[in-house]
Coordinates of C-alpha atoms and ligand atoms in Angstrom, one line a residue:
M1 CA -89.6 351.9 -11.0
N2 CA -89.6 352.4 -14.8
N3 CA -87.2 354.8 -16.4
E4 CA -89.6 357.7 -16.7
L5 CA -90.9 357.3 -13.2
G6 CA -87.3 357.0 -12.0
R7 CA -86.4 360.2 -13.7
R8 CA -89.4 362.1 -12.4
H9 CA -88.6 360.9 -8.9
W10 CA -84.9 362.0 -9.4
L11 CA -86.0 365.5 -10.6
K12 CA -88.3 365.9 -7.6
Q13 CA -85.5 364.9 -5.3
T14 CA -83.1 367.2 -7.0
V15 CA -85.4 370.2 -6.6
M16 CA -85.9 369.3 -2.9
A17 CA -82.1 368.9 -2.5
A18 CA -81.5 372.3 -4.1
A19 CA -84.0 373.9 -1.6
G20 CA -81.9 372.5 1.2
L21 CA -78.6 373.6 -0.3
G22 CA -78.2 376.6 2.0
L23 CA -78.3 374.2 4.9
S24 CA -75.9 371.7 3.4
T25 CA -73.5 374.5 2.6
Q26 CA -73.6 375.6 6.2
I27 CA -72.9 372.1 7.3
F28 CA -70.2 371.1 4.9
G29 CA -68.6 374.4 4.2
R30 CA -67.9 376.1 0.9
H31 CA -66.4 373.1 -0.8
S32 CA -69.2 370.6 -0.1
G33 CA -67.2 368.0 -2.0
C34 CA -66.8 370.0 -5.2
A35 CA -63.5 371.7 -4.9
E36 CA -61.4 369.1 -6.7
D37 CA -62.5 369.9 -10.3
E38 CA -62.5 372.9 -12.6
L39 CA -66.2 373.2 -13.4
P40 CA -69.3 373.2 -11.0
F41 CA -70.4 369.7 -10.3
N42 CA -73.8 368.6 -9.0
N43 CA -73.0 366.1 -6.3
S44 CA -76.6 365.4 -5.3
T45 CA -77.0 362.3 -3.3
N46 CA -80.4 361.8 -4.7
S47 CA -79.4 360.9 -8.3
P48 CA -80.3 357.4 -9.3
I49 CA -76.7 356.8 -10.6
R50 CA -73.9 358.5 -8.8
I51 CA -70.5 358.1 -10.4
G52 CA -68.7 361.3 -9.6
S53 CA -66.7 360.8 -6.4
N54 CA -65.0 357.5 -6.9
E55 CA -67.2 355.9 -4.1
N56 CA -67.1 352.1 -3.9
P57 CA -70.6 351.0 -4.9
Y58 CA -70.3 347.5 -3.2
G59 CA -70.0 348.2 0.5
P60 CA -69.3 348.6 3.3
S61 CA -68.3 345.0 3.9
A62 CA -70.8 342.8 5.9
L63 CA -68.2 342.5 8.7
A64 CA -67.7 346.3 8.8
K65 CA -71.5 346.9 8.9
A66 CA -71.9 344.5 11.8
A67 CA -69.1 346.1 13.8
M68 CA -70.4 349.6 13.1
M69 CA -73.9 348.7 14.3
Q70 CA -72.4 347.4 17.5
A71 CA -70.2 350.5 18.0
V72 CA -73.3 352.7 17.8
A73 CA -74.4 351.6 21.2
K74 CA -71.1 352.5 22.8
S75 CA -70.9 355.9 21.1
N76 CA -71.4 357.8 24.4
R77 CA -67.8 356.9 25.2
Y78 CA -64.6 358.3 23.6
P79 CA -63.0 355.5 21.6
W80 CA -59.4 355.7 22.9
E81 CA -58.8 352.0 23.0
T82 CA -60.1 351.4 19.5
T83 CA -58.0 354.3 18.2
T84 CA -54.9 352.7 19.7
L85 CA -55.8 349.3 18.5
L86 CA -56.4 350.5 14.9
R87 CA -53.2 352.5 14.8
K88 CA -51.3 349.3 15.9
K89 CA -53.1 347.2 13.4
L90 CA -52.5 349.7 10.6
G91 CA -48.9 350.1 11.5
E92 CA -48.3 346.3 11.6
A93 CA -50.0 346.0 8.2
Y94 CA -47.2 348.0 6.7
G95 CA -44.4 346.5 8.8
L96 CA -44.4 349.6 11.0
S97 CA -45.9 350.4 14.5
A98 CA -48.7 352.5 16.0
E99 CA -46.3 355.3 16.4
H100 CA -46.0 355.6 12.6
V101 CA -49.8 356.2 12.2
L102 CA -51.9 359.4 12.5
M103 CA -55.7 359.0 12.3
G104 CA -58.0 361.6 10.6
A105 CA -61.7 362.2 9.5
G106 CA -60.8 360.9 6.0
S107 CA -57.5 361.4 4.4
S108 CA -58.5 364.8 3.2
E109 CA -58.4 366.1 6.8
L110 CA -54.8 364.8 6.9
L111 CA -53.9 366.5 3.6
G112 CA -54.9 369.7 5.3
V113 CA -52.9 368.9 8.4
I114 CA -49.8 368.0 6.4
S115 CA -50.1 371.3 4.4
A116 CA -50.3 373.3 7.6
F117 CA -47.2 371.5 8.9
A118 CA -45.3 372.0 5.6
G119 CA -46.5 375.5 5.3
R120 CA -45.3 376.7 8.8
Q121 CA -42.3 378.5 7.3
N122 CA -44.3 379.6 4.2
G123 CA -43.0 378.7 0.7
N124 CA -44.5 376.6 -2.1
A125 CA -45.9 373.2 -2.7
I126 CA -45.5 371.4 -6.0
A127 CA -48.3 369.3 -7.5
A128 CA -49.3 368.0 -10.9
Y129 CA -51.9 369.6 -13.2
P130 CA -54.5 368.2 -13.1
T131 CA -54.5 366.5 -9.8
F132 CA -56.7 366.0 -6.7
K133 CA -56.7 369.5 -5.5
L134 CA -59.2 369.5 -2.7
W135 CA -56.5 370.7 -0.3
F136 CA -55.1 373.5 -2.4
T137 CA -57.1 376.4 -0.9
A138 CA -56.4 375.3 2.7
A139 CA -52.7 375.0 1.8
E140 CA -52.7 378.5 0.5
H141 CA -54.3 379.8 3.7
F142 CA -51.6 377.9 5.6
G143 CA -48.8 379.7 3.7
L144 CA -48.1 377.5 0.7
T145 CA -48.3 378.8 -2.8
V146 CA -49.2 375.8 -5.0
K147 CA -47.1 375.5 -8.2
T148 CA -48.5 373.0 -10.7
V149 CA -46.5 371.0 -13.2
P150 CA -48.5 369.6 -16.2
L151 CA -48.7 365.8 -16.5
T152 CA -47.0 364.2 -19.6
T153 CA -49.0 363.8 -22.8
T154 CA -49.9 360.3 -21.6
K155 CA -51.4 361.8 -18.4
V156 CA -48.7 360.6 -16.1
H157 CA -46.8 362.6 -13.4
D158 CA -43.8 364.3 -15.0
L159 CA -41.4 363.6 -12.2
P160 CA -38.3 365.1 -13.7
A161 CA -40.3 368.3 -14.4
M162 CA -41.6 368.3 -10.8
L163 CA -38.0 368.0 -9.5
S164 CA -37.0 370.9 -11.7
A165 CA -39.9 373.0 -10.4
M166 CA -38.6 372.7 -6.9
D167 CA -36.6 375.6 -5.5
G168 CA -35.2 376.8 -2.2
K169 CA -38.8 377.7 -1.0
T170 CA -40.4 374.3 -1.8
R171 CA -41.8 372.8 1.4
M172 CA -43.9 370.0 0.0
V173 CA -44.3 367.9 -3.1
Y174 CA -47.5 366.0 -3.7
V175 CA -47.8 362.9 -5.8
V176 CA -51.0 360.8 -6.1
N177 CA -50.2 357.3 -7.1
P178 CA -52.2 355.9 -8.9
H179 CA -53.2 359.3 -10.0
N180 CA -56.6 361.0 -9.6
P181 CA -58.2 362.1 -12.0
T182 CA -56.2 360.3 -14.8
G183 CA -55.9 356.8 -13.4
T184 CA -52.3 356.5 -14.5
V185 CA -49.5 355.0 -12.3
V186 CA -45.8 355.7 -11.8
A187 CA -43.8 352.5 -11.4
K188 CA -42.1 351.8 -8.0
A189 CA -38.5 352.3 -9.1
A190 CA -39.1 355.7 -10.7
L191 CA -41.2 357.0 -7.9
E192 CA -38.8 355.7 -5.2
S193 CA -35.8 357.5 -6.8
F194 CA -38.0 360.7 -7.2
V195 CA -38.9 360.4 -3.5
Q196 CA -35.3 360.0 -2.4
E197 CA -34.3 363.1 -4.3
A198 CA -37.2 365.4 -3.5
S199 CA -37.3 364.5 0.2
K200 CA -33.7 365.8 0.6
T201 CA -35.2 369.3 0.9
A202 CA -39.0 369.1 1.2
V203 CA -41.8 366.9 2.6
V204 CA -42.9 364.4 0.0
L205 CA -46.6 363.6 0.4
L206 CA -47.6 360.4 -1.4
D207 CA -51.3 360.1 -1.7
E208 CA -52.2 356.4 -2.0
A209 CA -55.9 356.6 -2.0
Y210 CA -56.2 354.0 -4.9
T211 CA -53.1 351.8 -4.4
E212 CA -55.3 348.7 -3.7
Y213 CA -56.8 349.0 -7.2
S214 CA -53.4 348.8 -8.9
D215 CA -50.6 346.3 -9.1
E216 CA -48.0 348.8 -7.8
P217 CA -47.1 348.4 -4.2
S218 CA -47.5 351.0 -1.4
L219 CA -44.3 352.9 -0.8
A220 CA -45.1 353.2 2.9
Y221 CA -42.0 351.3 3.9
L222 CA -40.0 354.4 3.0
V223 CA -41.2 356.2 6.0
A224 CA -39.3 353.9 8.3
N225 CA -36.0 355.7 7.6
N226 CA -37.0 359.0 6.0
K227 CA -38.6 361.7 8.1
N228 CA -39.6 363.7 5.0
V229 CA -41.9 361.1 3.5
I230 CA -45.6 361.0 4.4
V231 CA -48.1 358.6 2.9
A232 CA -51.9 359.4 3.0
K233 CA -54.3 356.5 3.0
T234 CA -58.1 356.3 3.2
F235 CA -60.9 353.8 4.1
S236 CA -63.1 355.6 1.5
K237 CA -62.1 353.6 -1.6
I238 CA -61.4 349.9 -1.5
H239 CA -63.0 349.6 2.0
A240 CA -66.2 351.4 0.8
M241 CA -66.5 353.6 3.9
A242 CA -66.4 357.1 2.3
G243 CA -69.4 358.2 4.4
A244 CA -67.8 357.0 7.6
R245 CA -65.0 359.5 7.2
I246 CA -61.8 357.7 8.3
G247 CA -58.3 357.9 6.8
Y248 CA -54.7 357.9 8.1
A249 CA -51.2 359.1 7.4
L250 CA -48.1 357.0 7.8
A251 CA -44.8 358.7 8.6
H252 CA -41.7 358.4 10.8
P253 CA -42.7 358.6 14.5
D254 CA -40.8 361.9 14.9
T255 CA -42.8 363.3 12.0
I256 CA -46.1 361.9 13.3
T257 CA -45.5 363.6 16.7
Q258 CA -45.0 366.9 14.9
L259 CA -48.0 366.4 12.6
A260 CA -50.2 365.5 15.6
D261 CA -49.6 369.0 17.0
W262 CA -51.5 370.5 14.1
Q263 CA -54.6 368.6 14.9
P264 CA -56.6 370.3 17.7
W265 CA -57.1 366.9 19.2
S266 CA -54.7 364.4 17.7
N267 CA -56.1 361.2 16.3
A268 CA -59.6 362.1 17.4
G269 CA -61.1 362.8 14.0
A270 CA -62.1 359.2 13.4
G271 CA -65.1 358.4 15.6
A272 CA -66.1 355.2 17.4
V273 CA -68.3 353.9 14.6
A274 CA -65.8 354.6 11.8
L275 CA -63.0 353.0 13.8
A276 CA -64.9 349.8 14.5
G277 CA -65.9 349.5 10.8
A278 CA -62.3 350.1 9.7
M279 CA -60.9 347.4 12.2
A280 CA -63.5 344.9 10.8
S281 CA -63.0 345.9 7.1
M282 CA -59.2 345.3 7.3
D283 CA -60.0 341.7 8.2
D284 CA -62.5 341.2 5.4
V285 CA -59.9 340.5 2.8
D286 CA -62.4 338.6 0.6
F287 CA -64.5 341.7 0.4
Q288 CA -61.6 343.9 -0.8
R289 CA -60.6 341.2 -3.3
S290 CA -64.1 341.0 -4.6
C291 CA -64.4 344.9 -5.0
R292 CA -61.2 344.9 -7.0
Q293 CA -62.4 342.1 -9.2
K294 CA -65.8 343.6 -9.9
N295 CA -64.2 347.0 -10.5
D296 CA -61.7 345.5 -13.0
A297 CA -64.5 343.7 -14.9
V298 CA -66.7 346.8 -15.1
K299 CA -63.6 348.9 -16.1
T300 CA -62.8 346.6 -19.0
F301 CA -66.5 346.8 -20.1
V302 CA -66.6 350.6 -20.0
T303 CA -63.2 351.1 -21.5
E304 CA -64.1 348.9 -24.5
A305 CA -67.5 350.6 -24.9
L306 CA -66.1 354.1 -24.8
T307 CA -63.3 353.1 -27.2
Q308 CA -66.0 351.7 -29.6
L309 CA -67.7 355.1 -29.4
G310 CA -64.5 356.6 -30.7
M311 CA -63.1 358.0 -27.5
Q312 CA -59.5 357.7 -26.3
V313 CA -59.5 356.2 -22.8
I314 CA -56.4 356.3 -20.6
P315 CA -55.7 352.9 -19.2
S316 CA -56.8 353.1 -15.6
H317 CA -55.2 351.6 -12.5
T318 CA -58.0 352.9 -10.3
S319 CA -61.8 352.9 -9.7
F320 CA -62.5 355.6 -12.4
L321 CA -61.8 356.4 -16.0
Y322 CA -60.3 359.4 -17.8
Y323 CA -61.3 359.8 -21.4
N324 CA -61.4 362.2 -24.3
T325 CA -64.9 363.1 -25.5
G326 CA -63.6 365.3 -28.3
T327 CA -64.8 363.1 -31.1
Y328 CA -68.2 362.4 -29.6
S329 CA -71.2 364.1 -31.1
A330 CA -72.8 365.4 -27.9
D331 CA -72.0 366.9 -24.5
V332 CA -71.4 363.8 -22.4
A333 CA -72.0 365.5 -19.0
A334 CA -75.3 367.1 -20.3
I335 CA -76.9 364.0 -21.8
T336 CA -76.0 361.8 -18.9
S337 CA -77.1 364.3 -16.3
A338 CA -80.4 364.7 -18.1
A339 CA -80.8 360.9 -17.7
G340 CA -80.2 361.1 -14.0
I341 CA -76.6 360.1 -14.0
V342 CA -74.3 362.4 -12.0
G343 CA -70.5 362.0 -12.3
V344 CA -69.1 363.2 -15.6
R345 CA -66.5 365.7 -14.3
T346 CA -64.0 368.1 -15.8
Y347 CA -60.4 368.6 -14.4
E348 CA -58.8 370.3 -17.4
K349 CA -60.8 373.3 -18.3
D350 CA -61.6 374.0 -21.9
T351 CA -60.5 370.4 -22.9
P352 CA -62.7 367.4 -23.9
W353 CA -61.2 365.3 -21.1
R354 CA -63.7 363.9 -18.6
R355 CA -63.5 361.7 -15.5
T356 CA -66.1 359.2 -14.5
S357 CA -66.1 356.8 -11.6
I358 CA -66.7 353.1 -12.2
G359 CA -70.1 352.1 -10.7
T360 CA -71.7 348.7 -10.8
M361 CA -72.1 346.8 -14.0
D362 CA -75.8 347.7 -14.2
E363 CA -75.1 351.4 -13.6
M364 CA -72.3 351.5 -16.2
K365 CA -74.5 349.6 -18.8
T366 CA -77.1 352.4 -18.3
F367 CA -74.3 355.0 -18.6
I368 CA -73.1 353.4 -21.9
D369 CA -76.7 353.0 -23.2
V370 CA -77.3 356.8 -22.8
L371 CA -74.0 357.5 -24.7
K372 CA -75.0 355.0 -27.4
R373 CA -78.4 356.7 -27.8
G374 CA -76.7 360.1 -28.0
V375 CA -78.7 363.4 -27.8
Ligands
PLP1 C1 -56.5 361.2 -4.4 C2 -57.4 361.3 -3.3 N1 -56.9 361.6 -2.1 C3 -57.7 361.8 -1.0 C4 -59.1 361.6 -1.1 C5 -59.9 361.9 0.1 O1 -60.5 360.9 0.6 P1 -61.2 360.8 2.0 O2 -61.2 362.2 2.6 O3 -62.6 360.4 1.7 O4 -60.4 359.9 2.8 C6 -59.7 361.4 -2.3 C7 -61.1 361.2 -2.5 O5 -61.7 361.1 -3.6 C8 -58.8 361.2 -3.5 O6 -59.3 360.9 -4.7

């Protein structure tokens, strides 16, 4: 399809998608995937290039796909055995056990469950600004007032300021590491001492959705001896299974038992097909390695290209980039979206900072070509 045809096809699909929006809102609820940023975002699945939700463009892995196809045939049965096997496999992968693992329909379900658990006595939750805030509204309904603490000028979590913001009513502290939307990372030693301190009086929720894209290790080992630490992980990113909806929380067994009570049916959010795919994907280490390598190569290309265009790009430890469009002559979101590229998102209102996921090399070459052409 040439560019003009591709664009017309995309516009037609977008109109059709808009007509169906009432239905998709009914299915997915008010957020429909958009609640994490400050400005409305068109997350149409019909765009030729879709770089707004940090989806992994390379998967799922061949092993995961084969396992999921097989699982489809057995989907008339509840998948108890696979749930138990996967919890065991995940626990062991972190030097823990099945009892340290709670499954969910993506880690976002678990961020909600953990907020409900932490909010049971009312109080506040501390999080950065900006951060991944998909769970904020649910948390507020569950009794937590969310207090945000600005990132540092280099867009890193300001851990001392977060500690200072805690008070006698703080029930939960949320840290995403590496951070979404800025891609920055807090080194292990600093984060570990922050966790030790903050967890004395509150639940510390570490969101490790992107750890596999960085060189910093998971801090999941902390849950073995600390009942106030919970780590949220997902199969949506390095495992490329965002649509399968499967994630998990790691915590001390006593904490997992309590958290499980906040799920109407504990561990049942991840279905048979997702569970089978996740089991197989964990074994496909080559696939994960290749996703990371490709992501790193494209990230270097886009970082250099945006820098050449005069933009400040925050060094990223993730599968997306955060950059300052202030010196650029046009509205980056408008010109890319007119070219059928969905994914330039805003997390700090009234600022020129934007986030864009790292797609394939071809997708990102098109993205950069559009920016080079300008208006
Ligand atoms: C930091 C962070 N946490 C959690 C999630 C939720 O992932 P999922 O619900 O697909 O597992 C995302 C998704 O983009 C994310 O960026």
